[in-house]
Tab-separated table of C-alpha atoms in Angstrom:
chain	number	residue	atom	x	y	z
D	1	MET	CA	-32.315	-28.213	-7.586
D	2	SER	CA	-29.882	-30.196	-10.461
D	3	GLY	CA	-26.137	-30.498	-9.345
D	4	GLU	CA	-25.085	-27.834	-12.081
D	5	ASP	CA	-27.537	-24.999	-10.551
D	6	ARG	CA	-26.524	-25.387	-7.420
D	7	ALA	CA	-22.513	-25.286	-8.325
D	8	LEU	CA	-23.614	-22.095	-9.824
D	9	GLY	CA	-25.614	-20.960	-6.733
D	10	ILE	CA	-22.931	-21.173	-4.581
D	11	ALA	CA	-20.365	-19.626	-6.820
D	12	ALA	CA	-22.751	-16.205	-6.736
D	13	ALA	CA	-23.038	-16.650	-2.750
D	14	ASP	CA	-21.037	-14.309	-0.534
D	15	ASP	CA	-18.404	-15.461	1.395
D	16	ARG	CA	-19.827	-15.830	4.559
D	17	ILE	CA	-22.366	-18.758	3.147
D	18	VAL	CA	-19.616	-20.224	0.843
D	19	ALA	CA	-17.516	-20.583	4.006
D	20	GLY	CA	-19.826	-21.701	5.932
D	21	ARG	CA	-20.788	-24.791	4.014
D	22	ALA	CA	-17.240	-25.675	3.480
D	23	ALA	CA	-16.940	-25.448	7.514
D	24	ASP	CA	-19.559	-28.037	6.969
D	25	GLY	CA	-17.339	-30.418	5.001
D	26	ASP	CA	-19.215	-29.120	1.324
D	27	PRO	CA	-16.251	-29.641	-0.636
D	28	GLU	CA	-18.462	-27.877	-4.418
D	29	ALA	CA	-17.773	-24.627	-1.428
D	30	PHE	CA	-14.542	-25.622	-0.933
D	31	ALA	CA	-13.683	-25.767	-4.452
D	32	VAL	CA	-15.483	-21.963	-5.024
D	33	LEU	CA	-12.956	-20.577	-2.242
D	34	VAL	CA	-10.292	-21.973	-4.178
D	35	ARG	CA	-11.214	-20.809	-7.507
D	36	ARG	CA	-11.792	-17.358	-5.697
D	37	TYR	CA	-8.777	-16.927	-3.788
D	38	THR	CA	-5.692	-18.277	-5.708
D	39	PRO	CA	-4.934	-15.937	-7.359
D	40	MET	CA	-4.348	-13.697	-5.016
D	41	MET	CA	-3.141	-15.637	-2.632
D	42	ARG	CA	-0.665	-16.531	-5.638
D	43	ALA	CA	0.456	-12.808	-6.245
D	44	TYR	CA	0.464	-12.430	-2.373
D	45	ALA	CA	2.918	-15.474	-2.302
D	46	ARG	CA	4.877	-14.532	-4.879
D	47	ARG	CA	5.311	-10.729	-3.568
D	48	LEU	CA	6.880	-12.262	-0.361
D	49	LEU	CA	8.911	-14.979	-1.521
D	50	ASN	CA	10.328	-12.891	-4.776
D	51	GLY	CA	8.371	-15.223	-7.741
D	52	THR	CA	10.678	-18.385	-6.517
D	53	ALA	CA	9.220	-22.365	-7.620
D	54	ASP	CA	7.786	-22.247	-4.223
D	55	VAL	CA	4.118	-20.047	-5.175
D	56	ASP	CA	2.160	-22.983	-5.738
D	57	ASP	CA	3.657	-24.844	-3.829
D	58	VAL	CA	2.690	-22.662	-0.590
D	59	VAL	CA	-0.747	-21.727	-1.866
D	60	GLN	CA	-1.922	-25.683	-2.278
D	61	ASP	CA	-0.126	-25.676	1.203
D	62	ALA	CA	-2.489	-22.706	2.508
D	63	PHE	CA	-5.265	-24.594	0.979
D	64	VAL	CA	-4.482	-27.670	2.998
D	65	THR	CA	-4.464	-25.866	6.467
D	66	ALA	CA	-7.272	-24.160	5.132
D	67	TRP	CA	-9.563	-26.822	4.505
D	68	GLU	CA	-8.260	-28.631	8.229
D	69	GLN	CA	-9.187	-25.539	10.194
D	70	LEU	CA	-11.895	-23.811	8.288
D	71	PRO	CA	-14.466	-25.854	10.597
D	72	GLY	CA	-12.456	-23.272	13.733
D	73	LEU	CA	-12.937	-19.929	11.868
D	74	GLU	CA	-15.184	-17.500	13.990
D	75	ASP	CA	-16.494	-15.354	11.560
D	76	PRO	CA	-16.742	-17.241	7.933
D	77	GLY	CA	-17.231	-13.673	6.452
D	78	LYS	CA	-14.108	-12.927	6.818
D	79	VAL	CA	-12.470	-15.470	4.903
D	80	LYS	CA	-10.266	-13.487	2.829
D	81	SER	CA	-8.353	-12.049	5.362
D	82	TRP	CA	-7.994	-15.703	6.969
D	83	LEU	CA	-7.012	-17.356	3.394
D	84	MET	CA	-3.875	-14.163	3.310
D	85	ARG	CA	-3.703	-14.976	6.598
D	86	ILE	CA	-2.346	-19.099	6.250
D	87	THR	CA	-0.965	-17.389	3.032
D	88	SER	CA	1.725	-15.158	4.851
D	89	ARG	CA	2.709	-18.010	7.325
D	90	LYS	CA	3.577	-20.758	4.733
D	91	ALA	CA	5.447	-18.200	2.310
D	92	ILE	CA	6.985	-16.933	6.023
D	93	ASP	CA	8.026	-20.627	6.487
D	94	ARG	CA	9.499	-21.554	3.961
D	95	LEU	CA	12.028	-17.840	4.022
D	96	ARG	CA	12.441	-19.636	7.585
D	97	ALA	CA	13.931	-22.739	5.897
D	98	ALA	CA	15.844	-21.396	3.278
D	99	ARG	CA	18.060	-19.270	5.299
D	100	PRO	CA	20.815	-18.491	6.829
D	101	HIS	CA	20.496	-16.540	3.208
D	102	SER	CA	17.568	-14.129	1.686
D	103	ASP	CA	17.242	-14.194	-2.311
D	104	VAL	CA	17.465	-10.191	-2.856
D	105	ASP	CA	20.964	-10.652	-4.485
D	106	ALA	CA	19.358	-13.839	-6.738
D	107	VAL	CA	16.744	-11.192	-8.267
D	108	GLU	CA	17.249	-10.061	-11.301
D	109	LEU	CA	16.188	-6.186	-13.124
D	110	PRO	CA	15.019	-6.348	-16.526
D	111	ALA	CA	17.833	-4.334	-19.096
D	112	SER	CA	16.846	-1.787	-20.624
D	113	PRO	CA	18.025	-2.171	-24.539
D	114	ARG	CA	19.930	1.445	-23.463
D	115	SER	CA	21.304	0.372	-20.147
D	116	THR	CA	25.673	0.114	-20.617
D	117	PRO	CA	27.106	-2.992	-18.915
D	118	SER	CA	28.534	-1.054	-16.418
D	119	ARG	CA	25.090	0.608	-15.386
D	120	GLN	CA	24.610	-3.083	-15.500
D	121	VAL	CA	26.864	-3.645	-13.166
D	122	GLU	CA	26.187	-0.982	-10.879
D	123	ALA	CA	22.738	-2.264	-10.059
D	124	ARG	CA	23.741	-5.672	-8.932
D	125	ALA	CA	26.397	-3.819	-7.206
D	126	GLY	CA	24.099	-2.071	-4.988
D	127	ILE	CA	21.612	-5.351	-4.884
D	128	ALA	CA	24.365	-6.656	-3.486
D	129	ALA	CA	24.865	-4.225	-1.271
D	130	LEU	CA	21.714	-4.218	-0.161
D	131	HIS	CA	21.456	-8.324	0.181
D	132	ALA	CA	24.314	-7.265	2.086
D	133	ALA	CA	22.697	-4.230	4.023
D	134	LEU	CA	19.745	-7.004	4.808
D	135	ASN	CA	21.836	-10.119	6.117
D	136	GLU	CA	23.437	-7.173	8.913
D	137	LEU	CA	20.009	-6.392	10.459
D	138	PRO	CA	19.344	-8.756	13.023
D	139	GLU	CA	16.210	-10.955	12.407
D	140	SER	CA	13.328	-9.652	14.180
D	141	GLN	CA	14.502	-6.261	11.771
D	142	ARG	CA	14.484	-8.307	8.422
D	143	GLU	CA	11.275	-9.979	8.864
D	144	CYS	CA	9.657	-6.933	9.255
D	145	TRP	CA	11.194	-5.152	6.673
D	146	VAL	CA	10.706	-7.786	4.278
D	147	MET	CA	7.024	-8.405	4.963
D	148	ARG	CA	6.718	-4.472	4.486
D	149	GLU	CA	9.042	-3.411	1.877
D	150	ILE	CA	8.494	-7.095	-0.300
D	151	GLY	CA	5.436	-7.717	0.822
D	152	GLY	CA	3.362	-4.721	1.693
D	153	SER	CA	1.955	-5.991	3.832
D	154	SER	CA	0.424	-3.264	7.085
D	155	TYR	CA	1.714	-2.814	10.094
D	156	ASP	CA	-1.194	-4.211	11.995
D	157	GLU	CA	-0.678	-7.042	9.880
D	158	ILE	CA	2.685	-7.861	10.812
D	159	ALA	CA	1.886	-7.534	14.359
D	160	GLU	CA	-0.834	-10.034	13.657
D	161	GLU	CA	1.304	-12.673	12.045
D	162	LEU	CA	5.282	-12.216	14.103
D	163	GLN	CA	2.571	-12.085	17.313
D	164	ILE	CA	4.612	-8.372	18.833
D	165	PRO	CA	2.755	-5.178	19.287
D	166	ARG	CA	2.307	-2.712	16.387
D	167	SER	CA	3.838	-0.183	18.217
D	168	THR	CA	7.080	-3.062	17.891
D	169	VAL	CA	6.570	-2.842	14.821
D	170	ARG	CA	7.109	0.581	13.421
D	171	GLY	CA	10.471	0.696	15.752
D	172	LEU	CA	11.373	-2.433	14.554
D	173	LEU	CA	10.544	-0.960	10.776
D	174	ALA	CA	12.396	2.591	11.979
D	175	ARG	CA	15.689	0.421	12.715
D	176	ALA	CA	15.576	-1.574	9.523
D	177	ARG	CA	15.537	1.371	7.326
D	178	LYS	CA	17.529	3.822	8.937
D	179	ASP	CA	20.101	1.257	8.939
D	180	ILE	CA	20.090	0.175	5.675
D	181	ILE	CA	20.349	3.975	4.961
D	182	VAL	CA	22.852	4.473	6.255
D	183	ARG	CA	24.573	0.623	5.112
D	184	MET	CA	23.570	2.549	0.843
D	185	GLU	CA	24.476	6.247	1.661
D	186	GLN	CA	27.286	5.447	-0.979
D	187	TRP	CA	24.083	3.860	-3.566
D	188	ARG	CA	22.288	7.309	-3.022
């Protein structure tokens, strides 16, 4: 089998086979995983990081970690969720390194051509109020809220990522939402 035929064959294989071969040190198989999951990992990192320039660095760091830890992956068929967890951890590490502030106020909402300056000021003030409300939350509540509301993570994914019980995630999110609702009451 030629190298080109082999590359086409591995590219069409399912995750279990590709990840298994990559875990055995096959760089072509790992390249298939990179091509297959980079777009999804970039989109997820972009959501967690609010589209900062760190997205590509986070994805690259995730793949470096994946290459190093792939031989220890117990179920190669679950490589997709495993890669997403690594991406999540790397993005959260970036967010933590950027503290003490969250970049919620750096979010620029696209202005409608019909929006008036007063509405733009009001929108920016609302974002600033949300930023202030998030900064007043305890760190654990803020992390859960960001992962759920911005990252779209499930309760189980948050629990696994933060290494806390699912019931604790539910409680932290409930308290965070309640606090944000109270603090944002004037913006309703």
